[in-house]
PDB file of N, CA and C in Angstrom:
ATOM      1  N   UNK A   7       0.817  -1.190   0.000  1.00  0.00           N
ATOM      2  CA  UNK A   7       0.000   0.000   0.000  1.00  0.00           C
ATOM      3  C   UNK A   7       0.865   1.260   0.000  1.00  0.00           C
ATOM      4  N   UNK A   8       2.048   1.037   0.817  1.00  0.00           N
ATOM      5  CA  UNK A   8       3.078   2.461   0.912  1.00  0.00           C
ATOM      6  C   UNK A   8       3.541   2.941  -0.131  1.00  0.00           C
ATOM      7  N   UNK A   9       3.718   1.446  -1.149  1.00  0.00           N
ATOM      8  CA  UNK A   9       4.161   1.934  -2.612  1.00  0.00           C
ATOM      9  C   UNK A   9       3.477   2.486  -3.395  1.00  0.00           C
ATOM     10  N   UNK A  10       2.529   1.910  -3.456  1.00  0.00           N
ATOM     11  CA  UNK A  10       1.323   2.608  -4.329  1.00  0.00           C
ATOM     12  C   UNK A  10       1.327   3.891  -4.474  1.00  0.00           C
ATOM     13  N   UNK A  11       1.153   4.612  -2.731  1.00  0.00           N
ATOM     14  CA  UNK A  11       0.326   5.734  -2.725  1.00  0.00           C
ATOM     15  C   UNK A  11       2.356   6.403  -3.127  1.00  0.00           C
ATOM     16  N   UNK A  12       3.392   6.193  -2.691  1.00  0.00           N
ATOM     17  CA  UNK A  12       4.793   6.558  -3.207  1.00  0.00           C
ATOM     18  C   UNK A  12       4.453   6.822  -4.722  1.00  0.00           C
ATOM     19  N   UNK A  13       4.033   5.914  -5.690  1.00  0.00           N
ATOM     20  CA  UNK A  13       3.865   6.282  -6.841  1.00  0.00           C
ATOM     21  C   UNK A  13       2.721   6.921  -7.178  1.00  0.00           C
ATOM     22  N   UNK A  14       1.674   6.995  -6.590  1.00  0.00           N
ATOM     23  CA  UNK A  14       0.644   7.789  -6.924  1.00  0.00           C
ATOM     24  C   UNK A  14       0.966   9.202  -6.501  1.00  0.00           C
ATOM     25  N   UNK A  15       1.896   9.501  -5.576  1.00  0.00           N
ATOM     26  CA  UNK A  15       2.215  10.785  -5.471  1.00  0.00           C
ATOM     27  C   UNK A  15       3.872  11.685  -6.453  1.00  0.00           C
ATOM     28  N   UNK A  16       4.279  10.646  -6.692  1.00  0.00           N
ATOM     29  CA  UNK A  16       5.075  10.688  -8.152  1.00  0.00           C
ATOM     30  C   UNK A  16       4.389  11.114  -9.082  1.00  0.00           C
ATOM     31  N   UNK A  17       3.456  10.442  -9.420  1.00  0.00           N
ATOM     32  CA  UNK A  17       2.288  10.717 -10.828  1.00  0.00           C
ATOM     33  C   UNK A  17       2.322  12.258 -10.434  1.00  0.00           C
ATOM     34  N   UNK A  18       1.666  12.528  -9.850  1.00  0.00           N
ATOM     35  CA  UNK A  18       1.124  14.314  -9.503  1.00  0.00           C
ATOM     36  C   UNK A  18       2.007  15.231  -9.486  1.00  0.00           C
ATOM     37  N   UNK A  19       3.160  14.859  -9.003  1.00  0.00           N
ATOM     38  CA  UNK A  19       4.161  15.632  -8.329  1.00  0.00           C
ATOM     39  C   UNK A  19       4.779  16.060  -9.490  1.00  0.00           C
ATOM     40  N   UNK A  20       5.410  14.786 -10.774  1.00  0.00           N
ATOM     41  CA  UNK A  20       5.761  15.076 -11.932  1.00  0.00           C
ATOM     42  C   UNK A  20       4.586  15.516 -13.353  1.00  0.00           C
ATOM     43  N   UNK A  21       3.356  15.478 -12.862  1.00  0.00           N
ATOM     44  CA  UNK A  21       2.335  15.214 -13.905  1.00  0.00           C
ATOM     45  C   UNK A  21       2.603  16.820 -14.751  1.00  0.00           C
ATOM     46  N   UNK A  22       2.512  17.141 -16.060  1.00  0.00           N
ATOM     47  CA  UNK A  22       3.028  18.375 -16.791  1.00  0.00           C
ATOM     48  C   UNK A  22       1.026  18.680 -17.047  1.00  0.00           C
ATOM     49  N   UNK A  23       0.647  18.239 -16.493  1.00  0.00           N
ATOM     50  CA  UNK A  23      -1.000  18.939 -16.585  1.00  0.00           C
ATOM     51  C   UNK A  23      -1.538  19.584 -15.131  1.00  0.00           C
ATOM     52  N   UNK A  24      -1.913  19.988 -15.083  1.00  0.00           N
ATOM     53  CA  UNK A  24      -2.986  20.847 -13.382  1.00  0.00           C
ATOM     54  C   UNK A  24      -3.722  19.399 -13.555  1.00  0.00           C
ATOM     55  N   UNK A  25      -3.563  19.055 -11.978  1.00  0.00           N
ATOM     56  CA  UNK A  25      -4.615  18.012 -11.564  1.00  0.00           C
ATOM     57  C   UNK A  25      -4.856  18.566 -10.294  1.00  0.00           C
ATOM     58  N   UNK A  26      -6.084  18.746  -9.679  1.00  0.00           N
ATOM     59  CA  UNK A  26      -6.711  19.371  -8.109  1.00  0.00           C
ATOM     60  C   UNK A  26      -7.826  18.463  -8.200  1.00  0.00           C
ATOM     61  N   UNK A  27      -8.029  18.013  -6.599  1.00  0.00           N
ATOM     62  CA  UNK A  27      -9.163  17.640  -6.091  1.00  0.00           C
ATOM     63  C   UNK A  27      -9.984  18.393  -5.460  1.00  0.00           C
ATOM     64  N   UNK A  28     -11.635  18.328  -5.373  1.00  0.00           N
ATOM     65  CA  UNK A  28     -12.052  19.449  -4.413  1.00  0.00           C
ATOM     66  C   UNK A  28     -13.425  18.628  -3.384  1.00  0.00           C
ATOM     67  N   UNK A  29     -13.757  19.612  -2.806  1.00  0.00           N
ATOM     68  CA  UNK A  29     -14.768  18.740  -1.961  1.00  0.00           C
ATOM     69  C   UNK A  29     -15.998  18.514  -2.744  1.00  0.00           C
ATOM     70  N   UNK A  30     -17.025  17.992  -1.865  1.00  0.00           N
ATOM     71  CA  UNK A  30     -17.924  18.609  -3.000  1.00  0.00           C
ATOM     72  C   UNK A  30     -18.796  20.396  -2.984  1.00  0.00           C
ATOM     73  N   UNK A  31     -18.454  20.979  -2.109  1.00  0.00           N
ATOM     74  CA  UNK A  31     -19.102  22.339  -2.427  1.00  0.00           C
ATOM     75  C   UNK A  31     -17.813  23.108  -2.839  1.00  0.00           C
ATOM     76  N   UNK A  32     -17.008  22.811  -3.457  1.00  0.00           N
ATOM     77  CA  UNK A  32     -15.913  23.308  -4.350  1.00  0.00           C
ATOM     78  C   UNK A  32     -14.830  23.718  -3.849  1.00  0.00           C
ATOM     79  N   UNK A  33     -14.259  23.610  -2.730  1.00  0.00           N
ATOM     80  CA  UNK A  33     -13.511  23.778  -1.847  1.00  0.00           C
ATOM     81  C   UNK A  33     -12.024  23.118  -2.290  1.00  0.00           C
ATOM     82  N   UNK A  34     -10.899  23.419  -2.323  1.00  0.00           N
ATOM     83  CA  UNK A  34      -9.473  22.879  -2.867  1.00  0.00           C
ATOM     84  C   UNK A  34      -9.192  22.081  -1.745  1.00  0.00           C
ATOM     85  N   UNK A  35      -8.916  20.872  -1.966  1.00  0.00           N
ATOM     86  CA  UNK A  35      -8.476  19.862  -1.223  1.00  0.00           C
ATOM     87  C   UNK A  35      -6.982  19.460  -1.246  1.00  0.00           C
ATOM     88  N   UNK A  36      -6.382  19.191  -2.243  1.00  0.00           N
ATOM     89  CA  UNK A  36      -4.955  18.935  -3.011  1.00  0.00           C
ATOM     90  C   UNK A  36      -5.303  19.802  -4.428  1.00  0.00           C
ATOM     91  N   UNK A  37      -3.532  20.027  -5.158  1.00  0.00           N
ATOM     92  CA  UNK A  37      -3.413  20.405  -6.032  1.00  0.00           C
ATOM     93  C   UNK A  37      -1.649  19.701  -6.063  1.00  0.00           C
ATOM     94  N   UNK A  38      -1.498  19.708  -7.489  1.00  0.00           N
ATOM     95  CA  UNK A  38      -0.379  19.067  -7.734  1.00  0.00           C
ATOM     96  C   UNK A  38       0.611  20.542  -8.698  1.00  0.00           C
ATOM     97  N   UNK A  39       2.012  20.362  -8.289  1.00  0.00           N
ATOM     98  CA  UNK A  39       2.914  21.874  -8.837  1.00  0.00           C
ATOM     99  C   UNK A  39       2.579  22.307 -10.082  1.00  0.00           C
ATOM    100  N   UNK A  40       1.811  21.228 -10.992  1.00  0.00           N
ATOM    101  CA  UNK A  40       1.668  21.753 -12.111  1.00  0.00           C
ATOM    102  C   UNK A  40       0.535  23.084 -12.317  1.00  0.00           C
ATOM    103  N   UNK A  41      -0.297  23.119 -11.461  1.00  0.00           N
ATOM    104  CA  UNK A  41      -1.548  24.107 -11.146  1.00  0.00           C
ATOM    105  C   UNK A  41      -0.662  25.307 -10.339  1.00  0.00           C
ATOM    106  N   UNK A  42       0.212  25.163  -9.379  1.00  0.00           N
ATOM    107  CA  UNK A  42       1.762  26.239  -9.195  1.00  0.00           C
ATOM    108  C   UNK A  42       2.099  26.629 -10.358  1.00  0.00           C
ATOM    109  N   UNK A  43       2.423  26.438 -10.876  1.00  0.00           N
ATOM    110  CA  UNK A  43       3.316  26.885 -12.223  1.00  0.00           C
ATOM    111  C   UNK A  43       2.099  27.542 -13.152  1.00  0.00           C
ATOM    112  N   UNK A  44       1.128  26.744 -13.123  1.00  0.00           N
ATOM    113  CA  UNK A  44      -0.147  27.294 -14.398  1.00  0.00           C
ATOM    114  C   UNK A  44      -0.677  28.685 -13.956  1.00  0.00           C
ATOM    115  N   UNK A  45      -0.713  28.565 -12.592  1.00  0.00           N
ATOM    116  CA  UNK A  45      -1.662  29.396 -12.102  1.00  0.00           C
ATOM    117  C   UNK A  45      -0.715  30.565 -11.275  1.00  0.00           C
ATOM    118  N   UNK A  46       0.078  30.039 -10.482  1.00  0.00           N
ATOM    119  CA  UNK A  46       0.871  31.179  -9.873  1.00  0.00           C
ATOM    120  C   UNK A  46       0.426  31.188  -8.761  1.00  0.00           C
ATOM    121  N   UNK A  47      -0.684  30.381  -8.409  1.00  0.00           N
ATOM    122  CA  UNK A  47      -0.550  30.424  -6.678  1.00  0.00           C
ATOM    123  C   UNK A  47       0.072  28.983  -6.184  1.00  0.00           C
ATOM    124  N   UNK A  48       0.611  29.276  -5.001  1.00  0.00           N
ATOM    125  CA  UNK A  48       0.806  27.759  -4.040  1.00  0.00           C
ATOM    126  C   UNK A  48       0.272  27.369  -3.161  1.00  0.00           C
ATOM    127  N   UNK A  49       0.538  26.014  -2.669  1.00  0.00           N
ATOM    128  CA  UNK A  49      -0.252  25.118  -2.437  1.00  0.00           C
ATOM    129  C   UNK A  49      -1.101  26.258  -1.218  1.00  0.00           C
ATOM    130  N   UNK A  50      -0.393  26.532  -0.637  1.00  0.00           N
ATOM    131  CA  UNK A  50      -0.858  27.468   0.911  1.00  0.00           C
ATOM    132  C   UNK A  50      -2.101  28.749   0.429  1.00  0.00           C
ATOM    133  N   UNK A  51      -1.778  29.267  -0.739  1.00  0.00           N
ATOM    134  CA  UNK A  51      -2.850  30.277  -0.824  1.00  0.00           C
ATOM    135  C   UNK A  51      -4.355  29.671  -1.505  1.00  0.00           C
ATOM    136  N   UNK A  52      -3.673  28.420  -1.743  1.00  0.00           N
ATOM    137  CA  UNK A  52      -5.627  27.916  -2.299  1.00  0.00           C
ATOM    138  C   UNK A  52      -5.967  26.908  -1.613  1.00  0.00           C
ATOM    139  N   UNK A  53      -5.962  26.431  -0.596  1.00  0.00           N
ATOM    140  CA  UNK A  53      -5.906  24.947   0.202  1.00  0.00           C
ATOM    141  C   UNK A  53      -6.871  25.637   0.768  1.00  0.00           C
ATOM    142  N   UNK A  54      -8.047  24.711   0.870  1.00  0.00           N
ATOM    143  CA  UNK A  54      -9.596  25.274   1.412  1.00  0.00           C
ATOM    144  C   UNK A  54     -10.025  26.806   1.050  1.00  0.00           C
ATOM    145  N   UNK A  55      -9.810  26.778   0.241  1.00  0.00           N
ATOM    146  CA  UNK A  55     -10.393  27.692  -0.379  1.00  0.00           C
ATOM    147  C   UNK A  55     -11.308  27.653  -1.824  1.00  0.00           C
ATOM    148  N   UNK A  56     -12.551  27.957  -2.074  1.00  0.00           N
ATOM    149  CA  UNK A  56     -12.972  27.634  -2.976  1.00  0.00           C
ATOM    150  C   UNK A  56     -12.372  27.904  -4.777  1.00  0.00           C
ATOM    151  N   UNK A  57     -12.560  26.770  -5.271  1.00  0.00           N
ATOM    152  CA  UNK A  57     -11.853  26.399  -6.616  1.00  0.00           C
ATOM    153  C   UNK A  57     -12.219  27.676  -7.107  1.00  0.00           C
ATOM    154  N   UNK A  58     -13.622  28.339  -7.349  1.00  0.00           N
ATOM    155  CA  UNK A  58     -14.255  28.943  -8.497  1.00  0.00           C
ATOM    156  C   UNK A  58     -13.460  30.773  -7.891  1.00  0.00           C
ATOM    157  N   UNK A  59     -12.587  30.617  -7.203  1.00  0.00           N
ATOM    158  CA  UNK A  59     -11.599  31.917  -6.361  1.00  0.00           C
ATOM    159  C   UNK A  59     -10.654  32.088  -7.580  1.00  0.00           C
ATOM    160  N   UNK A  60      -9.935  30.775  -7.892  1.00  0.00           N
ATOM    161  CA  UNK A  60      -8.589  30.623  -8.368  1.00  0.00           C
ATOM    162  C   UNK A  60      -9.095  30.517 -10.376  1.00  0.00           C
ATOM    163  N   UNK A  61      -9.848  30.106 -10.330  1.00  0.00           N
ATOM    164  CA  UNK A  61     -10.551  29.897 -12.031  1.00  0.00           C
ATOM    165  C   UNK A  61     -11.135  31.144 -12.550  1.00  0.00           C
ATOM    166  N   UNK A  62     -11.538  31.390 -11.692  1.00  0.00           N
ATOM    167  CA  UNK A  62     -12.785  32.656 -12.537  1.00  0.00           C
ATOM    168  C   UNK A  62     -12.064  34.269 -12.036  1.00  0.00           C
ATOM    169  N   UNK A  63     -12.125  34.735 -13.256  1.00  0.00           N
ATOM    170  CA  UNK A  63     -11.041  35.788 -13.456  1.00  0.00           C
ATOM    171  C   UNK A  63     -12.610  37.140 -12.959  1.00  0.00           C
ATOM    172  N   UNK A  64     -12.895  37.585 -12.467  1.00  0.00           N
ATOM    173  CA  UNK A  64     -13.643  38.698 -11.418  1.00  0.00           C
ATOM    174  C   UNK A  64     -13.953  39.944 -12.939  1.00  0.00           C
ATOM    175  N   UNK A  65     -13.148  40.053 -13.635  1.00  0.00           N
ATOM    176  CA  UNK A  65     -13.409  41.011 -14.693  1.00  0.00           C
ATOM    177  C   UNK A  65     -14.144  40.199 -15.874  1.00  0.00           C
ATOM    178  N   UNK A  66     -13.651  38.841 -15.949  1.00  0.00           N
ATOM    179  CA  UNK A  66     -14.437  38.489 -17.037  1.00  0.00           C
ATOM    180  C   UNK A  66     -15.882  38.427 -16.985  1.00  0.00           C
ATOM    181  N   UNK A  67     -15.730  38.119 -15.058  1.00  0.00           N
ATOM    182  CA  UNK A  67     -17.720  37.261 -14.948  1.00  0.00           C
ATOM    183  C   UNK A  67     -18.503  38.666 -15.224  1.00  0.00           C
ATOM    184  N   UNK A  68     -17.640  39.784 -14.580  1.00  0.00           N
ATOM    185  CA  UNK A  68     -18.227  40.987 -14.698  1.00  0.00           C
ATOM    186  C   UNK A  68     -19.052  41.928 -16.572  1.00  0.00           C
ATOM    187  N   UNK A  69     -17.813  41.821 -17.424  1.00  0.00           N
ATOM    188  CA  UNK A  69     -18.416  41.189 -18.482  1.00  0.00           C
ATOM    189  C   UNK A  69     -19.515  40.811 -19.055  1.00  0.00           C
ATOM    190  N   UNK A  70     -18.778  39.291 -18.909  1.00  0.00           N
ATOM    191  CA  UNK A  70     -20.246  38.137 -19.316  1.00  0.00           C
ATOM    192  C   UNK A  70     -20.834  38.583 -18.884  1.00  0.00           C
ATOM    193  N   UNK A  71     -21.848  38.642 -17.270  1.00  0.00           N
ATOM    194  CA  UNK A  71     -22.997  39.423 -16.752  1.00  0.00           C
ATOM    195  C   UNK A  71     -23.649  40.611 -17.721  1.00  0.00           C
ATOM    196  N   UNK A  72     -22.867  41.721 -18.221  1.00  0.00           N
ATOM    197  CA  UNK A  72     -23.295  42.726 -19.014  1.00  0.00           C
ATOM    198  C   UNK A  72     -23.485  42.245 -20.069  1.00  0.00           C
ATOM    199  N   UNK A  73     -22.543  41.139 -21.016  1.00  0.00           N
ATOM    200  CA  UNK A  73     -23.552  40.980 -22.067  1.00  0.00           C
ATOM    201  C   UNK A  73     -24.888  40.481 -22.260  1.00  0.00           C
ATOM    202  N   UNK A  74     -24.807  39.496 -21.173  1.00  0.00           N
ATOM    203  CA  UNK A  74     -25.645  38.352 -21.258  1.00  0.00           C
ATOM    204  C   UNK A  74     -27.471  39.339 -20.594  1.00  0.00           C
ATOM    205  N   UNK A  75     -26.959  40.266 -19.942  1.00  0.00           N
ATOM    206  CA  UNK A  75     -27.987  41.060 -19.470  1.00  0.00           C
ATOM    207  C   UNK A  75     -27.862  42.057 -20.878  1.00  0.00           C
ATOM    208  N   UNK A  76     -27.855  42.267 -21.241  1.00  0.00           N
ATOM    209  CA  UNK A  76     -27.883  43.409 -22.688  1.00  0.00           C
ATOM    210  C   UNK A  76     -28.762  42.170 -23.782  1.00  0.00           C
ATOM    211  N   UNK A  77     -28.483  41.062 -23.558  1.00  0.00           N
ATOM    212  CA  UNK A  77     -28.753  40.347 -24.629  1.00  0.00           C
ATOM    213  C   UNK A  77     -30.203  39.608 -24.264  1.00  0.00           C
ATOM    214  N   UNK A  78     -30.115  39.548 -22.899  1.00  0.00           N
ATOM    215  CA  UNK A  78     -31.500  38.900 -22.376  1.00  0.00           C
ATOM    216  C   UNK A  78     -32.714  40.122 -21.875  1.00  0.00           C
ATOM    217  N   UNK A  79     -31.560  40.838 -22.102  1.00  0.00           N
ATOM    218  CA  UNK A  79     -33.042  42.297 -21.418  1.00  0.00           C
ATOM    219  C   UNK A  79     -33.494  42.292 -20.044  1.00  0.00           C
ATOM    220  N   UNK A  80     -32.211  41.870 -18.804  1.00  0.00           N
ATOM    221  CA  UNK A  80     -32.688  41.822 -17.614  1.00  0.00           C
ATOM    222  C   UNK A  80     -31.412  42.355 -16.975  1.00  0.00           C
ATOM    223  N   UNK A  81     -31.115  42.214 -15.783  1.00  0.00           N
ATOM    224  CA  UNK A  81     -30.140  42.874 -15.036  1.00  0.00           C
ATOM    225  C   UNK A  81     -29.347  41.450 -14.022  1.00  0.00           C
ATOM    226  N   UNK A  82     -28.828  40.995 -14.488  1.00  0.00           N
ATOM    227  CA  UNK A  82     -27.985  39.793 -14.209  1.00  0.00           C
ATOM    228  C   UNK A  82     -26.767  40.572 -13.456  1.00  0.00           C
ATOM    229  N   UNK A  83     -26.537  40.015 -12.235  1.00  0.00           N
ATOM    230  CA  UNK A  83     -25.424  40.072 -11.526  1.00  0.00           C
ATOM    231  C   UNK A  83     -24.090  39.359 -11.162  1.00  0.00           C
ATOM    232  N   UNK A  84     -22.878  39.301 -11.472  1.00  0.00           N
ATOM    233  CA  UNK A  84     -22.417  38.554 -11.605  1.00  0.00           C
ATOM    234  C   UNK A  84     -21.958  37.575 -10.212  1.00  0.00           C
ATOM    235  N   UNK A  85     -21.601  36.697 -10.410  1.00  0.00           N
ATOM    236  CA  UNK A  85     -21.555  35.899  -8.821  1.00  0.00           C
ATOM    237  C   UNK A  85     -21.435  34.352  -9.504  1.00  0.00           C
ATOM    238  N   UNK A  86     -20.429  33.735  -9.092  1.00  0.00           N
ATOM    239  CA  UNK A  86     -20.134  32.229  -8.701  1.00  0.00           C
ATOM    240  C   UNK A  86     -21.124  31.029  -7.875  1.00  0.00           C
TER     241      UNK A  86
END
């Protein structure tokens, strides 16, 4: 079993893709260096903290919201 999880934490550690686990109300559980490097935060600034913090860029949702309210004819607010 010691080996296993030895190589299952090899896999992650070297993996050249972002792999993160989360809870289920979206919360960061693990993240592997490749999501460091992609993203620019470490492990310490997103660990329980919700995923949709570190993904969703605050100017874009802001945005989308205005088009999508220009386009639907209502007043949509933006929010995660």
């Amino acid at each position: 079993m010691r080996e296993a999880t030895t190589v299952q934490q090899a896999v992650l550690d070297f993996a050249g893709y972002a792999i993160f686990s989360t809870k289920p109300d979206g919360t960061i559980e693990t993240f592997n260096p490749a999501v460091e490097r992609m993203l620019g935060y470490t492990v310490g600034e997103v660990i329980n903290h919700s995923i949709s913090s570190i993904i969703h860029n605050p100017e874009e949702l802001d945005l989308k919201a205005k088009e999508f309210s220009e386009e639907l004819g209502v007043n949509l607010e933006p929010r995660i």
